[in-house]
Amino acid sequence: MVHAYILIQTAVGQSVDVADAIRGVEGVTRVDAVTGPYDVVAMVEARSVDDLGKLVLSQIQMIPNITRTLTCPIIHL
């Protein structure tokens, strides 16, 4: 399994709605609204890096009011 943090910027005032929508996406294991340069952080899991990319591109980025995402795959040292 591949795990990653997705850092998400939203339109002004849309953090709660975006976080609620992300919670419904299969593969999302945790969602938190945060302060700072990003508005929402999601932890996700997928079977492969390709599946991770598909999850982000075809599901998460399609949620209304998301303006930018940054995907941070977790590595095990």
Coordinates of C-alpha atoms in Angstrom, one line a residue, residues 13-60:
G13 CA -14.7 30.0 3.2
Q14 CA -15.0 26.6 1.7
S15 CA -12.7 24.5 3.9
V16 CA -15.5 22.8 5.8
D17 CA -17.5 21.9 2.7
V18 CA -14.4 20.6 0.9
A19 CA -13.4 18.5 4.0
D20 CA -16.8 17.0 4.2
A21 CA -16.8 16.1 0.5
I22 CA -13.3 14.5 0.8
R23 CA -14.4 12.3 3.7
G24 CA -16.7 10.5 1.2
V25 CA -13.9 9.5 -1.2
E26 CA -12.8 5.9 -1.1
G27 CA -9.2 5.6 0.0
V28 CA -9.3 8.6 2.3
T29 CA -8.5 7.6 5.9
R30 CA -8.4 11.0 7.6
V31 CA -9.3 14.6 6.8
D32 CA -8.5 17.7 8.9
A33 CA -9.2 21.4 8.4
V34 CA -6.0 23.3 9.3
T35 CA -4.7 26.8 9.3
G36 CA -1.7 28.2 7.3
P37 CA -1.0 28.0 3.6
Y38 CA -3.2 25.0 3.2
D39 CA -6.8 24.7 4.3
V40 CA -7.4 20.9 4.5
V41 CA -5.0 18.0 4.9
A42 CA -6.1 14.5 3.9
M43 CA -4.4 11.2 4.6
V44 CA -5.0 8.6 1.8
E45 CA -4.1 5.1 0.9
A46 CA -3.9 3.4 -2.5
R47 CA -2.6 0.1 -3.8
S48 CA 0.1 1.7 -6.0
V49 CA 1.6 5.0 -7.0
D50 CA -0.5 4.9 -10.2
D51 CA -3.7 4.3 -8.1
L52 CA -2.7 7.2 -5.9
G53 CA -2.4 9.5 -8.9
K54 CA -5.8 8.4 -10.1
L55 CA -7.3 9.0 -6.7
V56 CA -6.0 12.5 -6.6
L57 CA -6.6 13.5 -10.2
S58 CA -10.0 11.9 -10.8
Q59 CA -11.6 12.2 -7.4
I60 CA -10.1 14.7 -5.0

